[in-house]
mmCIF file of C-alpha atoms and ligand atoms in Angstrom:
data_model
loop_
_atom_site.group_PDB
_atom_site.id
_atom_site.type_symbol
_atom_site.label_atom_id
_atom_site.label_comp_id
_atom_site.label_asym_id
_atom_site.label_seq_id
_atom_site.Cartn_x
_atom_site.Cartn_y
_atom_site.Cartn_z
ATOM 1 C CA MET A 21 -21.081 -14.434 26.843
ATOM 2 C CA HIS A 22 -17.387 -14.194 25.924
ATOM 3 C CA SER A 23 -15.240 -11.053 25.830
ATOM 4 C CA PHE A 24 -12.292 -10.190 23.654
ATOM 5 C CA ARG A 25 -9.916 -7.230 23.691
ATOM 6 C CA ALA A 26 -7.616 -5.818 21.030
ATOM 7 C CA PRO A 27 -5.203 -2.922 21.595
ATOM 8 C CA GLY A 28 -4.494 0.111 19.430
ATOM 9 C CA ARG A 29 -0.918 0.752 18.393
ATOM 10 C CA VAL A 30 1.541 3.556 17.969
ATOM 11 C CA ASN A 31 4.417 3.263 15.533
ATOM 12 C CA LEU A 32 7.803 4.289 16.966
ATOM 13 C CA ILE A 33 9.497 4.249 13.565
ATOM 14 C CA GLY A 34 8.977 2.809 10.080
ATOM 15 C CA ASP A 35 6.146 4.521 8.236
ATOM 16 C CA HIS A 36 5.090 3.795 4.670
ATOM 17 C CA THR A 37 7.437 0.811 4.738
ATOM 18 C CA ASP A 38 4.956 -2.005 5.506
ATOM 19 C CA TYR A 39 3.375 -2.112 2.043
ATOM 20 C CA ASN A 40 6.872 -2.087 0.529
ATOM 21 C CA ASP A 41 7.700 -5.433 2.243
ATOM 22 C CA GLY A 42 9.852 -3.467 4.701
ATOM 23 C CA PHE A 43 10.319 -3.112 8.452
ATOM 24 C CA VAL A 44 8.275 -1.358 11.145
ATOM 25 C CA LEU A 45 8.725 -0.889 14.908
ATOM 26 C CA PRO A 46 5.318 -0.285 16.500
ATOM 27 C CA ALA A 47 4.047 -1.055 19.987
ATOM 28 C CA ALA A 48 0.558 -2.124 20.995
ATOM 29 C CA ILE A 49 -0.690 0.411 23.563
ATOM 30 C CA ASP A 50 -2.864 0.423 26.642
ATOM 31 C CA LEU A 51 -5.884 1.847 24.808
ATOM 32 C CA GLU A 52 -8.153 -0.916 23.571
ATOM 33 C CA CYS A 53 -11.380 -2.105 22.022
ATOM 34 C CA VAL A 54 -13.480 -4.693 23.898
ATOM 35 C CA VAL A 55 -16.193 -6.875 22.320
ATOM 36 C CA ARG A 56 -18.641 -8.921 24.415
ATOM 37 C CA ALA A 57 -20.350 -11.494 22.257
ATOM 38 C CA THR A 58 -23.107 -14.111 22.462
ATOM 39 C CA ALA A 59 -23.792 -16.599 19.699
ATOM 40 C CA ARG A 60 -27.194 -16.409 17.995
ATOM 41 C CA THR A 61 -29.161 -19.283 16.540
ATOM 42 C CA ASP A 62 -29.501 -17.497 13.187
ATOM 43 C CA ASP A 63 -26.818 -15.886 11.008
ATOM 44 C CA LEU A 64 -27.463 -12.266 12.013
ATOM 45 C CA VAL A 65 -24.523 -10.226 13.331
ATOM 46 C CA ARG A 66 -25.715 -7.373 15.526
ATOM 47 C CA VAL A 67 -23.176 -4.861 16.824
ATOM 48 C CA THR A 68 -24.083 -2.320 19.511
ATOM 49 C CA TRP A 69 -21.731 0.446 20.643
ATOM 50 C CA LEU A 70 -21.818 1.175 24.355
ATOM 51 C CA ASP A 71 -20.438 4.687 23.945
ATOM 52 C CA GLY A 72 -21.524 6.214 20.659
ATOM 53 C CA ASP A 73 -21.375 4.504 17.297
ATOM 54 C CA ALA A 74 -18.146 4.844 15.416
ATOM 55 C CA GLY A 75 -19.303 3.526 12.082
ATOM 56 C CA SER A 76 -18.777 -0.079 13.078
ATOM 57 C CA GLY A 77 -21.297 -1.569 10.639
ATOM 58 C CA ARG A 78 -19.099 -1.556 7.566
ATOM 59 C CA TYR A 79 -16.183 -2.997 9.551
ATOM 60 C CA ALA A 80 -18.303 -5.806 10.993
ATOM 61 C CA ASP A 81 -19.643 -6.651 7.525
ATOM 62 C CA ALA A 82 -16.146 -6.656 6.064
ATOM 63 C CA VAL A 83 -14.683 -8.839 8.834
ATOM 64 C CA ARG A 84 -17.563 -11.280 8.556
ATOM 65 C CA SER A 85 -17.289 -11.570 4.775
ATOM 66 C CA VAL A 86 -13.505 -12.118 4.859
ATOM 67 C CA LEU A 87 -13.850 -14.802 7.562
ATOM 68 C CA ALA A 88 -16.607 -16.501 5.540
ATOM 69 C CA GLU A 89 -14.237 -16.681 2.574
ATOM 70 C CA LEU A 90 -11.724 -18.411 4.856
ATOM 71 C CA GLY A 91 -14.304 -21.043 5.800
ATOM 72 C CA ARG A 92 -16.018 -19.706 8.921
ATOM 73 C CA ALA A 93 -19.567 -21.065 9.298
ATOM 74 C CA PRO A 94 -22.332 -18.406 9.092
ATOM 75 C CA ILE A 95 -23.145 -18.275 12.823
ATOM 76 C CA GLY A 96 -24.607 -14.985 14.019
ATOM 77 C CA MET A 97 -23.796 -13.082 17.199
ATOM 78 C CA ASP A 98 -24.927 -10.186 19.339
ATOM 79 C CA ALA A 99 -21.917 -8.033 20.146
ATOM 80 C CA GLU A 100 -21.435 -5.071 22.451
ATOM 81 C CA VAL A 101 -18.443 -2.920 21.600
ATOM 82 C CA SER A 102 -16.643 -0.351 23.715
ATOM 83 C CA SER A 103 -13.329 1.310 22.989
ATOM 84 C CA THR A 104 -10.930 3.698 24.694
ATOM 85 C CA ILE A 105 -9.078 4.379 21.413
ATOM 86 C CA PRO A 106 -9.996 7.760 19.944
ATOM 87 C CA VAL A 107 -11.594 7.178 16.547
ATOM 88 C CA GLY A 108 -9.799 8.484 13.461
ATOM 89 C CA SER A 109 -6.723 9.512 15.429
ATOM 90 C CA GLY A 110 -4.177 7.248 13.783
ATOM 91 C CA LEU A 111 -3.955 4.991 16.848
ATOM 92 C CA SER A 112 -5.562 2.058 15.013
ATOM 93 C CA SER A 113 -9.066 2.245 16.436
ATOM 94 C CA SER A 114 -10.356 0.423 13.353
ATOM 95 C CA ALA A 115 -7.705 -2.320 13.460
ATOM 96 C CA ALA A 116 -8.545 -2.946 17.130
ATOM 97 C CA LEU A 117 -12.242 -3.097 16.251
ATOM 98 C CA GLU A 118 -11.602 -5.546 13.407
ATOM 99 C CA VAL A 119 -9.352 -7.789 15.500
ATOM 100 C CA SER A 120 -11.667 -7.921 18.513
ATOM 101 C CA LEU A 121 -14.707 -8.537 16.294
ATOM 102 C CA ALA A 122 -12.806 -11.239 14.385
ATOM 103 C CA LEU A 123 -11.864 -13.009 17.630
ATOM 104 C CA ALA A 124 -15.505 -12.933 18.735
ATOM 105 C CA LEU A 125 -16.799 -14.108 15.345
ATOM 106 C CA CYS A 126 -14.285 -16.977 15.332
ATOM 107 C CA ASP A 127 -15.227 -17.917 18.896
ATOM 108 C CA VAL A 128 -18.992 -18.139 18.363
ATOM 109 C CA ALA A 129 -18.433 -20.270 15.233
ATOM 110 C CA ARG A 130 -15.665 -22.365 16.844
ATOM 111 C CA PHE A 131 -13.425 -21.359 13.968
ATOM 112 C CA GLU A 132 -9.686 -21.055 14.559
ATOM 113 C CA LEU A 133 -7.107 -18.929 12.800
ATOM 114 C CA ALA A 134 -3.408 -18.626 13.610
ATOM 115 C CA PRO A 135 -2.520 -15.111 14.844
ATOM 116 C CA VAL A 136 -0.849 -14.060 11.590
ATOM 117 C CA GLU A 137 -3.811 -15.360 9.564
ATOM 118 C CA LEU A 138 -6.164 -13.401 11.802
ATOM 119 C CA ALA A 139 -4.141 -10.218 11.213
ATOM 120 C CA LEU A 140 -4.120 -10.799 7.442
ATOM 121 C CA ALA A 141 -7.885 -11.368 7.458
ATOM 122 C CA CYS A 142 -8.386 -8.100 9.349
ATOM 123 C CA GLN A 143 -6.078 -6.210 6.977
ATOM 124 C CA ARG A 144 -8.208 -7.450 4.086
ATOM 125 C CA ALA A 145 -11.344 -6.389 5.973
ATOM 126 C CA GLU A 146 -9.897 -2.898 6.538
ATOM 127 C CA GLN A 147 -9.122 -2.578 2.819
ATOM 128 C CA ARG A 148 -12.622 -3.741 1.956
ATOM 129 C CA ALA A 149 -14.358 -1.449 4.465
ATOM 130 C CA THR A 150 -12.402 1.716 3.651
ATOM 131 C CA GLY A 151 -11.038 1.242 0.148
ATOM 132 C CA VAL A 152 -7.588 2.239 1.460
ATOM 133 C CA PRO A 153 -4.863 -0.205 0.330
ATOM 134 C CA CYS A 154 -3.294 -0.332 3.798
ATOM 135 C CA GLY A 155 -0.406 -2.548 4.874
ATOM 136 C CA ILE A 156 -0.277 -5.157 7.654
ATOM 137 C CA MET A 157 1.323 -3.103 10.460
ATOM 138 C CA GLU A 158 -1.747 -2.099 12.450
ATOM 139 C CA GLN A 159 -3.530 -5.434 12.521
ATOM 140 C CA LEU A 160 -0.344 -7.429 13.178
ATOM 141 C CA ALA A 161 0.725 -5.061 15.979
ATOM 142 C CA SER A 162 -2.697 -5.378 17.616
ATOM 143 C CA VAL A 163 -2.513 -9.181 17.432
ATOM 144 C CA SER A 164 1.159 -9.534 18.454
ATOM 145 C CA GLY A 165 1.604 -6.889 21.179
ATOM 146 C CA ARG A 166 3.824 -7.648 24.182
ATOM 147 C CA ALA A 167 3.591 -5.774 27.501
ATOM 148 C CA GLY A 168 6.613 -3.513 27.914
ATOM 149 C CA ALA A 169 7.971 -4.151 24.412
ATOM 150 C CA ALA A 170 8.069 -2.637 20.953
ATOM 151 C CA LEU A 171 7.674 -5.032 18.010
ATOM 152 C CA LEU A 172 10.169 -5.308 15.176
ATOM 153 C CA ILE A 173 8.044 -6.609 12.306
ATOM 154 C CA ASP A 174 9.439 -7.867 9.023
ATOM 155 C CA CYS A 175 6.485 -7.134 6.744
ATOM 156 C CA ARG A 176 7.731 -9.646 4.148
ATOM 157 C CA SER A 177 8.117 -12.724 6.367
ATOM 158 C CA LEU A 178 5.600 -11.381 8.936
ATOM 159 C CA GLU A 179 8.021 -12.359 11.706
ATOM 160 C CA VAL A 180 7.629 -10.360 14.911
ATOM 161 C CA GLU A 181 10.449 -9.779 17.403
ATOM 162 C CA PRO A 182 9.413 -8.106 20.672
ATOM 163 C CA ILE A 183 12.157 -5.803 21.990
ATOM 164 C CA PRO A 184 11.706 -4.444 25.538
ATOM 165 C CA LEU A 185 11.545 -0.699 26.019
ATOM 166 C CA PRO A 186 14.109 0.346 28.664
ATOM 167 C CA ASP A 187 12.745 1.048 32.135
ATOM 168 C CA GLY A 188 12.049 4.689 32.780
ATOM 169 C CA VAL A 189 11.152 5.530 29.168
ATOM 170 C CA ALA A 190 7.581 6.524 28.326
ATOM 171 C CA ILE A 191 5.906 6.855 24.952
ATOM 172 C CA VAL A 192 4.231 10.241 24.573
ATOM 173 C CA VAL A 193 1.534 10.549 21.912
ATOM 174 C CA VAL A 194 -0.072 13.860 21.037
ATOM 175 C CA HIS A 195 -2.983 14.060 18.647
ATOM 176 C CA SER A 196 -2.656 17.183 16.507
ATOM 177 C CA GLY A 197 -6.375 17.900 16.808
ATOM 178 C CA LEU A 198 -6.734 17.607 13.049
ATOM 179 C CA PRO A 199 -8.234 14.540 11.420
ATOM 180 C CA ARG A 200 -6.197 12.794 8.786
ATOM 181 C CA ARG A 201 -6.979 14.715 5.626
ATOM 182 C CA LEU A 202 -6.984 13.263 2.122
ATOM 183 C CA GLU A 203 -5.696 10.088 3.602
ATOM 184 C CA GLY A 204 -7.581 7.779 1.310
ATOM 185 C CA SER A 205 -6.488 9.136 -2.047
ATOM 186 C CA ALA A 206 -3.053 10.392 -0.965
ATOM 187 C CA TYR A 207 -2.216 7.092 0.720
ATOM 188 C CA ALA A 208 -3.158 5.117 -2.389
ATOM 189 C CA GLU A 209 -1.183 7.566 -4.548
ATOM 190 C CA ARG A 210 1.955 7.135 -2.398
ATOM 191 C CA ARG A 211 1.639 3.368 -2.463
ATOM 192 C CA ALA A 212 1.226 3.342 -6.245
ATOM 193 C CA ALA A 213 4.271 5.625 -6.651
ATOM 194 C CA CYS A 214 6.392 3.199 -4.597
ATOM 195 C CA GLU A 215 5.200 0.206 -6.586
ATOM 196 C CA ALA A 216 5.897 1.989 -9.863
ATOM 197 C CA VAL A 217 9.535 2.619 -8.884
ATOM 198 C CA ALA A 218 9.954 -1.009 -7.766
ATOM 199 C CA ALA A 219 8.502 -2.243 -11.072
ATOM 200 C CA ARG A 220 10.761 0.070 -13.075
ATOM 201 C CA LEU A 221 13.763 -1.332 -11.200
ATOM 202 C CA GLY A 222 12.572 -4.891 -11.841
ATOM 203 C CA LEU A 223 12.149 -5.548 -8.109
ATOM 204 C CA ASN A 224 9.337 -7.250 -6.212
ATOM 205 C CA ALA A 225 9.245 -4.409 -3.714
ATOM 206 C CA LEU A 226 11.281 -1.391 -2.593
ATOM 207 C CA ARG A 227 12.517 -3.569 0.268
ATOM 208 C CA ASP A 228 15.005 -4.905 -2.272
ATOM 209 C CA ALA A 229 16.245 -1.535 -3.586
ATOM 210 C CA THR A 230 19.638 -0.092 -2.672
ATOM 211 C CA PRO A 231 20.119 3.567 -1.675
ATOM 212 C CA GLU A 232 21.999 4.135 -4.968
ATOM 213 C CA GLN A 233 19.091 2.810 -7.037
ATOM 214 C CA VAL A 234 16.673 5.348 -5.540
ATOM 215 C CA ALA A 235 19.005 8.308 -4.992
ATOM 216 C CA ASP A 236 16.962 10.540 -7.333
ATOM 217 C CA GLU A 237 13.491 9.306 -6.327
ATOM 218 C CA PRO A 238 12.347 11.090 -3.159
ATOM 219 C CA ARG A 239 9.402 8.758 -2.390
ATOM 220 C CA ALA A 240 11.433 5.592 -2.831
ATOM 221 C CA ARG A 241 14.421 7.208 -1.112
ATOM 222 C CA HIS A 242 12.283 7.650 1.995
ATOM 223 C CA VAL A 243 11.260 3.984 1.975
ATOM 224 C CA VAL A 244 14.815 2.692 1.578
ATOM 225 C CA SER A 245 16.301 5.066 4.171
ATOM 226 C CA GLU A 246 13.419 4.390 6.582
ATOM 227 C CA ASN A 247 13.970 0.621 6.393
ATOM 228 C CA GLY A 248 17.595 1.205 7.379
ATOM 229 C CA ARG A 249 16.537 3.441 10.254
ATOM 230 C CA VAL A 250 14.094 0.832 11.581
ATOM 231 C CA LEU A 251 16.815 -1.830 11.716
ATOM 232 C CA ASP A 252 19.202 0.649 13.395
ATOM 233 C CA ALA A 253 16.461 1.629 15.841
ATOM 234 C CA ALA A 254 15.846 -2.023 16.734
ATOM 235 C CA ASP A 255 19.585 -2.399 17.414
ATOM 236 C CA ALA A 256 19.597 0.739 19.539
ATOM 237 C CA LEU A 257 16.634 -0.572 21.529
ATOM 238 C CA ARG A 258 18.327 -3.941 22.083
ATOM 239 C CA ARG A 259 21.324 -2.041 23.508
ATOM 240 C CA GLY A 260 19.091 0.267 25.561
ATOM 241 C CA ASP A 261 20.492 3.276 23.652
ATOM 242 C CA VAL A 262 17.526 5.656 23.874
ATOM 243 C CA ASP A 263 19.484 8.667 22.543
ATOM 244 C CA ARG A 264 20.273 6.805 19.330
ATOM 245 C CA LEU A 265 16.672 5.641 18.996
ATOM 246 C CA ALA A 266 15.472 9.227 19.428
ATOM 247 C CA SER A 267 17.829 10.625 16.806
ATOM 248 C CA LEU A 268 16.662 7.980 14.300
ATOM 249 C CA MET A 269 13.050 8.924 15.053
ATOM 250 C CA SER A 270 13.837 12.588 14.367
ATOM 251 C CA ALA A 271 15.513 11.661 11.076
ATOM 252 C CA SER A 272 12.420 9.637 10.212
ATOM 253 C CA HIS A 273 10.203 12.694 10.635
ATOM 254 C CA ALA A 274 12.449 14.758 8.380
ATOM 255 C CA SER A 275 12.302 12.060 5.704
ATOM 256 C CA LEU A 276 8.506 11.738 5.929
ATOM 257 C CA ARG A 277 8.235 15.534 5.704
ATOM 258 C CA ASP A 278 10.782 16.234 2.952
ATOM 259 C CA ASP A 279 11.004 13.071 0.826
ATOM 260 C CA PHE A 280 7.653 11.356 1.328
ATOM 261 C CA GLU A 281 5.717 14.626 1.855
ATOM 262 C CA VAL A 282 3.040 13.330 4.224
ATOM 263 C CA SER A 283 3.507 15.860 7.030
ATOM 264 C CA THR A 284 1.483 19.035 7.574
ATOM 265 C CA PRO A 285 2.383 22.438 9.088
ATOM 266 C CA GLU A 286 0.535 21.405 12.265
ATOM 267 C CA LEU A 287 2.387 18.093 12.617
ATOM 268 C CA ASP A 288 5.687 19.917 12.088
ATOM 269 C CA ALA A 289 4.675 22.504 14.712
ATOM 270 C CA LEU A 290 3.818 19.731 17.163
ATOM 271 C CA VAL A 291 7.155 17.993 16.573
ATOM 272 C CA GLU A 292 8.935 21.275 17.329
ATOM 273 C CA ALA A 293 6.796 21.950 20.414
ATOM 274 C CA LEU A 294 7.603 18.484 21.788
ATOM 275 C CA GLY A 295 11.303 19.125 21.284
ATOM 276 C CA ARG A 296 11.097 22.462 23.124
ATOM 277 C CA ALA A 297 9.150 20.780 25.931
ATOM 278 C CA GLY A 298 11.950 18.269 26.514
ATOM 279 C CA ALA A 299 10.730 15.196 24.614
ATOM 280 C CA ALA A 300 13.146 13.317 22.359
ATOM 281 C CA GLY A 301 12.661 11.842 18.904
ATOM 282 C CA ALA A 302 9.323 13.459 18.063
ATOM 283 C CA ARG A 303 7.930 12.320 14.719
ATOM 284 C CA LEU A 304 4.627 11.975 12.957
ATOM 285 C CA THR A 305 3.321 8.432 13.312
ATOM 286 C CA GLY A 306 1.111 6.422 10.967
ATOM 287 C CA ALA A 307 -0.009 7.565 7.552
ATOM 288 C CA GLY A 308 0.482 11.316 8.133
ATOM 289 C CA PHE A 309 -1.715 14.141 6.724
ATOM 290 C CA GLY A 310 -2.894 14.835 10.312
ATOM 291 C CA GLY A 311 -3.328 12.477 13.244
ATOM 292 C CA CYS A 312 -0.652 11.955 15.885
ATOM 293 C CA VAL A 313 2.960 12.658 16.767
ATOM 294 C CA VAL A 314 4.944 10.188 18.918
ATOM 295 C CA ALA A 315 7.955 11.007 21.108
ATOM 296 C CA LEU A 316 9.973 9.598 23.997
ATOM 297 C CA ALA A 317 10.277 11.109 27.473
ATOM 298 C CA PRO A 318 11.424 10.004 30.933
ATOM 299 C CA SER A 319 8.468 8.199 32.563
ATOM 300 C CA ASP A 320 8.418 10.401 35.655
ATOM 301 C CA GLY A 321 8.187 13.645 33.674
ATOM 302 C CA ALA A 322 6.280 12.422 30.618
ATOM 303 C CA ALA A 323 2.851 13.819 31.488
ATOM 304 C CA ALA A 324 4.330 17.249 32.229
ATOM 305 C CA VAL A 325 6.334 17.237 28.979
ATOM 306 C CA ALA A 326 3.199 16.354 27.023
ATOM 307 C CA GLU A 327 1.196 19.137 28.697
ATOM 308 C CA ARG A 328 3.906 21.745 28.049
ATOM 309 C CA ALA A 329 4.099 20.741 24.396
ATOM 310 C CA ALA A 330 0.301 20.815 24.093
ATOM 311 C CA ASP A 331 0.098 24.356 25.568
ATOM 312 C CA ASP A 332 2.857 25.605 23.293
ATOM 313 C CA TYR A 333 1.227 24.034 20.205
ATOM 314 C CA ARG A 334 -2.215 25.411 21.112
ATOM 315 C CA ARG A 335 -0.800 28.923 21.522
ATOM 316 C CA ARG A 336 0.969 28.806 18.171
ATOM 317 C CA THR A 337 -1.677 27.107 16.021
ATOM 318 C CA GLY A 338 -4.983 27.747 17.806
ATOM 319 C CA VAL A 339 -5.740 24.019 17.521
ATOM 320 C CA VAL A 340 -6.508 21.962 20.637
ATOM 321 C CA PRO A 341 -4.425 18.763 20.861
ATOM 322 C CA THR A 342 -4.972 15.673 23.037
ATOM 323 C CA THR A 343 -2.127 14.011 24.931
ATOM 324 C CA TYR A 344 -1.567 10.387 25.916
ATOM 325 C CA VAL A 345 1.256 8.744 27.848
ATOM 326 C CA CYS A 346 1.244 5.132 26.661
ATOM 327 C CA ARG A 347 2.727 1.864 27.826
ATOM 328 C CA PRO A 348 3.363 -1.047 25.457
ATOM 329 C CA ALA A 349 0.567 -3.566 26.009
ATOM 330 C CA ALA A 350 -0.121 -7.237 25.342
ATOM 331 C CA GLY A 351 -1.701 -8.293 22.056
ATOM 332 C CA ALA A 352 -5.333 -9.175 21.440
ATOM 333 C CA GLY A 353 -7.052 -12.089 23.139
ATOM 334 C CA ALA A 354 -9.880 -13.369 25.296
ATOM 335 C CA LEU A 355 -10.717 -11.575 28.533
ATOM 336 C CA ALA A 356 -11.057 -13.783 31.591
HETATM 337 C C1 GLA B 20 -1.574 3.439 7.823
HETATM 338 C C2 GLA B 20 -1.704 2.001 7.308
HETATM 339 C C3 GLA B 20 -0.481 1.173 7.670
HETATM 340 C C4 GLA B 20 0.811 1.884 7.311
HETATM 341 C C5 GLA B 20 0.796 3.332 7.806
HETATM 342 C C6 GLA B 20 2.004 4.106 7.362
HETATM 343 O O1 GLA B 20 -1.602 3.466 9.218
HETATM 344 O O2 GLA B 20 -2.845 1.370 7.839
HETATM 345 O O3 GLA B 20 -0.552 -0.086 7.044
HETATM 346 O O4 GLA B 20 1.052 1.839 5.918
HETATM 347 O O5 GLA B 20 -0.361 4.021 7.375
HETATM 348 O O6 GLA B 20 3.153 3.561 7.897
#
């Protein structure tokens, strides 16, 4: 029996940029999915959840079919899955499931894929399983994570540059308590709107647009300004300038709320509550329409900041949030 782990991720900055060939700055986190697998002599793939099923069947089928298209032999396996990543929270529980299952499926069939190829295969599996035309961020972050570091990813070249998070800084994640609503159709609609502007401008992707070209197009304006913020944020992180990073994160939330229109009243309330509680740079993270907010706080006070923000938010909205203090974790791989 062999075991494989794959982490979830939280995105510090750079949302709705990955499918525009742009830049993102996520970190793999210390919440993860673990798959224990044994090869079978037939071609059956059996997946058992140790703690409640989370709809893994369609993901396993999708991962297996994509790997078969890439040349993996049809060798079956019995797999036990367990995960500490809350399902449907926007912390990439499905990407971690896909990546850990893919590693196990490759292992039992002695099939090898380079890390980037594995991430691309899992992205395709996610699209197939959910019908959502997602980008590469989640799967590539899960594969490429580095302990203690955020990852600057160029979603065109798929190059990954780990950039250490300064000592004493913690990543606070608060789940708004509301599932991501309308994500499927609204996500696809946003992606199509971006591609339409790029096509009208005669560009391959909005990555190549200038701020002047998109000045009157709020959706595209978000993408272009967000790409700039990600590169500035990576610079700030390299210099250890946490204040600058935080102010770019706050500007990112405003742009996602006002130009890209993927925030909700609850996410905005949570961002404000985190600010009042003493966190810096609070912003919605991931697709939006619900899910999580990310912020920065001093490591020694992070749990208290998160609790204060959660109490405040609960009092104002009546919704019960969940808090996490995360550390950047290593990417997916075999467990000893
Ligand atoms: C979802 C997708 C990602 C990315 C984000 C928004 O999480 O899976 O590819 O597009 O939304 O940044």
